[in-house]
Coordinates of C-alpha atoms in Angstrom, one line a residue:
Chain W
M1 CA 7.3 8.4 -25.7
A2 CA 4.7 6.4 -23.8
F3 CA 5.7 5.9 -20.2
D4 CA 5.8 2.4 -18.9
P5 CA 6.4 1.9 -15.1
A6 CA 8.2 -1.3 -15.8
S7 CA 10.9 0.7 -17.6
L8 CA 12.1 2.2 -14.4
K9 CA 15.1 0.7 -12.5
Y10 CA 14.0 -1.0 -9.3
D11 CA 16.3 -2.3 -6.6
D12 CA 16.6 -6.0 -5.7
K13 CA 13.3 -5.8 -3.7
G14 CA 11.5 -4.3 -6.7
L15 CA 11.4 -0.8 -5.1
I16 CA 12.3 2.7 -6.2
P17 CA 12.7 5.7 -3.9
A18 CA 10.1 8.4 -4.3
I19 CA 10.6 12.0 -3.0
A20 CA 7.4 14.0 -2.3
Q21 CA 7.7 17.7 -2.7
S22 CA 5.1 20.5 -2.4
P23 CA 4.5 22.9 -5.3
E24 CA 6.1 25.5 -3.2
G25 CA 9.4 23.5 -3.1
E26 CA 9.2 21.9 0.4
V27 CA 10.6 18.4 0.5
L28 CA 7.9 16.6 2.4
M29 CA 9.1 12.9 2.8
M30 CA 10.8 10.1 1.0
A31 CA 9.2 6.6 0.7
W32 CA 9.2 3.7 -1.7
M33 CA 7.1 2.6 -4.7
N34 CA 7.0 -0.6 -6.7
A35 CA 5.9 -0.6 -10.4
E36 CA 2.3 -1.1 -9.4
A37 CA 2.4 1.8 -6.9
V38 CA 3.7 4.0 -9.7
A39 CA 0.9 2.9 -12.0
R40 CA -1.7 3.4 -9.3
T41 CA -0.4 6.9 -8.5
L42 CA -0.7 7.9 -12.1
E43 CA -4.1 6.3 -12.6
T44 CA -5.8 7.6 -9.5
G45 CA -3.9 10.9 -8.8
K46 CA -3.6 9.7 -5.2
V47 CA 0.1 9.3 -4.3
T48 CA 0.5 5.6 -3.4
Y49 CA 3.6 4.0 -1.9
W50 CA 4.6 0.5 -1.0
S51 CA 4.9 0.1 2.7
R52 CA 8.0 -2.0 3.4
S53 CA 7.0 -2.6 7.0
R54 CA 3.4 -3.6 6.3
K55 CA 4.2 -5.2 2.9
S56 CA 1.2 -3.6 1.3
F57 CA 0.1 -0.7 -0.8
W58 CA 0.0 2.6 1.1
V59 CA -2.4 5.2 -0.3
K60 CA -1.0 8.1 1.6
G61 CA -3.5 9.6 3.9
E62 CA -6.1 6.9 3.4
T63 CA -6.6 6.4 7.1
S64 CA -5.1 9.7 8.5
G65 CA -6.7 12.0 6.0
H66 CA -3.3 13.4 5.2
T67 CA -3.5 12.7 1.5
Q68 CA -1.2 13.7 -1.3
K69 CA -2.8 14.7 -4.6
L70 CA -0.6 14.2 -7.5
I71 CA 0.4 17.3 -9.5
D72 CA 3.4 16.0 -11.5
L73 CA 5.4 12.8 -11.5
R74 CA 9.0 13.1 -12.6
I75 CA 11.8 10.6 -13.2
D76 CA 15.5 11.2 -13.0
C77 CA 18.2 10.7 -15.6
D78 CA 19.1 7.2 -14.4
R79 CA 15.4 6.2 -14.1
D80 CA 16.1 5.0 -10.5
C81 CA 14.4 7.8 -8.5
I82 CA 11.0 9.5 -8.7
L83 CA 10.1 13.0 -7.7
V84 CA 6.4 13.5 -6.9
I85 CA 5.1 17.0 -6.9
C86 CA 1.9 16.9 -4.8
E87 CA -0.6 18.9 -2.8
Q88 CA -0.2 17.7 0.8
E89 CA -3.2 17.8 3.1
G90 CA -2.1 18.5 6.6
A91 CA 1.0 16.8 7.9
A92 CA 3.2 14.6 5.7
C93 CA 5.0 13.2 8.7
H94 CA 3.6 10.6 11.0
T95 CA 4.9 12.8 13.9
M96 CA 2.3 15.3 12.7
R97 CA 4.9 17.7 11.4
R98 CA 4.4 19.3 8.0
N99 CA 7.5 17.4 6.7
C100 CA 9.8 14.6 7.9
F101 CA 13.1 16.5 7.7
Y102 CA 12.7 18.5 10.9
T103 CA 16.0 17.7 12.4
S104 CA 19.1 19.7 11.3
V105 CA 22.7 18.9 12.2
I106 CA 24.2 22.2 13.3
S107 CA 27.7 22.4 14.6
G108 CA 27.6 18.7 15.4
D109 CA 24.4 18.8 17.3
E110 CA 20.9 17.7 16.3
V111 CA 18.5 20.6 16.4
E112 CA 14.7 20.3 16.0
L113 CA 13.5 22.9 13.4
M114 CA 9.8 22.3 13.6
K115 CA 7.1 21.3 16.1
P116 CA 4.2 19.0 15.4
M117 CA 1.0 20.6 14.0
V118 CA -1.8 20.7 16.5
Chain E
M1 CA 22.1 16.1 21.3
A2 CA 25.4 15.4 19.6
F3 CA 25.0 13.9 16.1
D4 CA 26.6 10.6 15.4
P5 CA 26.6 9.4 11.7
A6 CA 26.5 5.8 13.0
S7 CA 23.1 6.5 14.6
L8 CA 21.4 6.7 11.2
K9 CA 19.7 3.7 9.7
Y10 CA 21.6 2.3 6.7
D11 CA 20.4 -0.4 4.3
D12 CA 21.9 -3.8 4.0
K13 CA 24.7 -2.3 1.9
G14 CA 25.4 0.3 4.6
L15 CA 23.9 3.1 2.5
I16 CA 21.3 5.8 3.1
P17 CA 19.6 7.9 0.4
A18 CA 20.5 11.6 0.3
I19 CA 18.4 14.1 -1.5
A20 CA 20.2 17.3 -2.7
Q21 CA 18.1 20.5 -2.8
S22 CA 19.1 24.1 -3.7
P23 CA 18.3 26.8 -1.1
E24 CA 15.6 28.0 -3.6
G25 CA 13.8 24.7 -3.3
E26 CA 14.9 22.9 -6.4
V27 CA 15.4 19.1 -6.0
L28 CA 18.7 18.6 -7.7
M29 CA 19.5 14.9 -7.5
M30 CA 19.4 11.8 -5.2
A31 CA 22.4 9.7 -4.5
W32 CA 23.7 7.6 -1.7
M33 CA 26.0 8.0 1.4
N34 CA 27.5 5.7 3.8
A35 CA 28.4 6.7 7.4
E36 CA 31.8 7.9 6.4
A37 CA 30.4 10.0 3.5
V38 CA 28.0 11.7 6.0
A39 CA 30.9 12.4 8.3
R40 CA 33.1 13.8 5.5
T41 CA 30.2 16.0 4.2
L42 CA 29.9 17.6 7.6
E43 CA 33.6 17.9 8.2
T44 CA 34.5 19.4 4.8
G45 CA 31.4 21.2 3.8
K46 CA 31.8 19.5 0.4
V47 CA 28.8 17.2 -0.3
T48 CA 30.3 13.7 -0.6
Y49 CA 28.4 10.6 -1.7
W50 CA 29.3 6.9 -2.0
S51 CA 29.4 5.9 -5.7
R52 CA 27.7 2.5 -6.0
S53 CA 29.1 1.9 -9.5
R54 CA 32.7 3.0 -8.7
K55 CA 32.6 1.7 -5.1
S56 CA 34.4 4.8 -3.9
F57 CA 33.8 8.1 -2.2
W58 CA 32.4 10.7 -4.7
V59 CA 33.1 14.3 -3.7
K60 CA 30.5 15.8 -6.0
G61 CA 32.1 18.0 -8.6
E62 CA 35.7 17.1 -7.8
T63 CA 36.4 16.3 -11.4
S64 CA 33.6 18.2 -13.2
G65 CA 33.8 21.4 -11.1
H66 CA 30.1 21.0 -10.4
T67 CA 30.5 21.1 -6.7
Q68 CA 27.9 21.1 -3.9
K69 CA 28.7 23.4 -1.0
L70 CA 26.8 22.2 2.2
I71 CA 24.4 24.7 3.7
D72 CA 22.4 22.4 5.9
L73 CA 22.2 18.6 6.5
R74 CA 18.8 17.3 7.7
I75 CA 17.7 13.9 8.7
D76 CA 14.2 12.5 8.6
C77 CA 11.9 11.2 11.3
D78 CA 12.9 7.6 10.7
R79 CA 16.6 8.5 10.4
D80 CA 16.8 6.6 7.1
C81 CA 16.9 9.5 4.7
I82 CA 19.0 12.7 4.4
L83 CA 18.2 16.0 2.9
V84 CA 21.2 18.1 1.9
I85 CA 20.6 21.8 1.3
C86 CA 23.5 22.9 -0.8
E87 CA 24.8 25.5 -3.3
Q88 CA 25.1 23.8 -6.6
E89 CA 27.8 25.0 -9.0
G90 CA 26.6 24.5 -12.5
A91 CA 24.8 21.4 -13.5
A92 CA 23.9 18.8 -10.8
C93 CA 23.1 16.2 -13.5
H94 CA 25.7 14.3 -15.5
T95 CA 23.6 15.1 -18.6
M96 CA 24.6 18.8 -18.0
R97 CA 21.1 19.7 -16.9
R98 CA 20.6 21.8 -13.8
N99 CA 18.8 18.9 -12.0
C100 CA 18.2 15.2 -12.7
F101 CA 14.4 15.3 -12.7
Y102 CA 13.9 16.7 -16.1
T103 CA 11.5 14.1 -17.4
S104 CA 7.8 14.5 -16.5
V105 CA 5.1 11.9 -17.1
I106 CA 2.2 13.9 -18.7
S107 CA -1.0 12.1 -19.8
G108 CA 0.9 8.9 -20.1
D109 CA 3.9 10.3 -22.1
E110 CA 7.4 11.2 -21.1
V111 CA 8.1 14.9 -21.7
E112 CA 11.5 16.5 -21.4
L113 CA 11.2 19.6 -19.3
M114 CA 14.7 21.0 -19.5
K115 CA 17.6 21.1 -22.0
P116 CA 21.3 20.6 -21.1
M117 CA 23.1 23.8 -20.0
V118 CA 25.7 24.8 -22.7

């Protein structure tokens, strides 16, 4: 069946959550796409989000160099979430950590699991 | 630092996206939590979401037996997304597939990657 980005379920702002994961299984980050960002990601192979704060397309790594090269785009059973398997260049996180999920809750305390890359 | 579920950033419906991942790295599903669901997940070790359709707490697997046992709860840099590492009993997906992301977009077509577990 041909895939149509418009067939996904977007929220009331026209957005869908997109989880980025490395081929090795590391969950890198979660951000948002609109239908056009989904289409651009597939067309260009460059993972492209919609920045809610800047209200503009966000080609990941375009300014930082920390690009995400698309390997596989998957959609979930309810068509309201995307999983993007991608090759991450450098740090996925704006804090310069490899991924954004570097804080663990252990016995009621927040524990930092990972330091920024230098 | 002590962790307070109220310190996370919830959307205008009081919800935060939660990604469930197996210890082996498989992204199982994405669902939503409110602050109380985050607290219950940590207290009970049973991954608990907020069902947007049923408007009630959803202890994953409570009726199906397809439970998720909490291993690690992580929060992202912006405190607006949760990653739950958990032991999945059976199928995470309501379609009886191991995970919800069984549809891949390959060369413009939707391709089913995985069959339901029997």
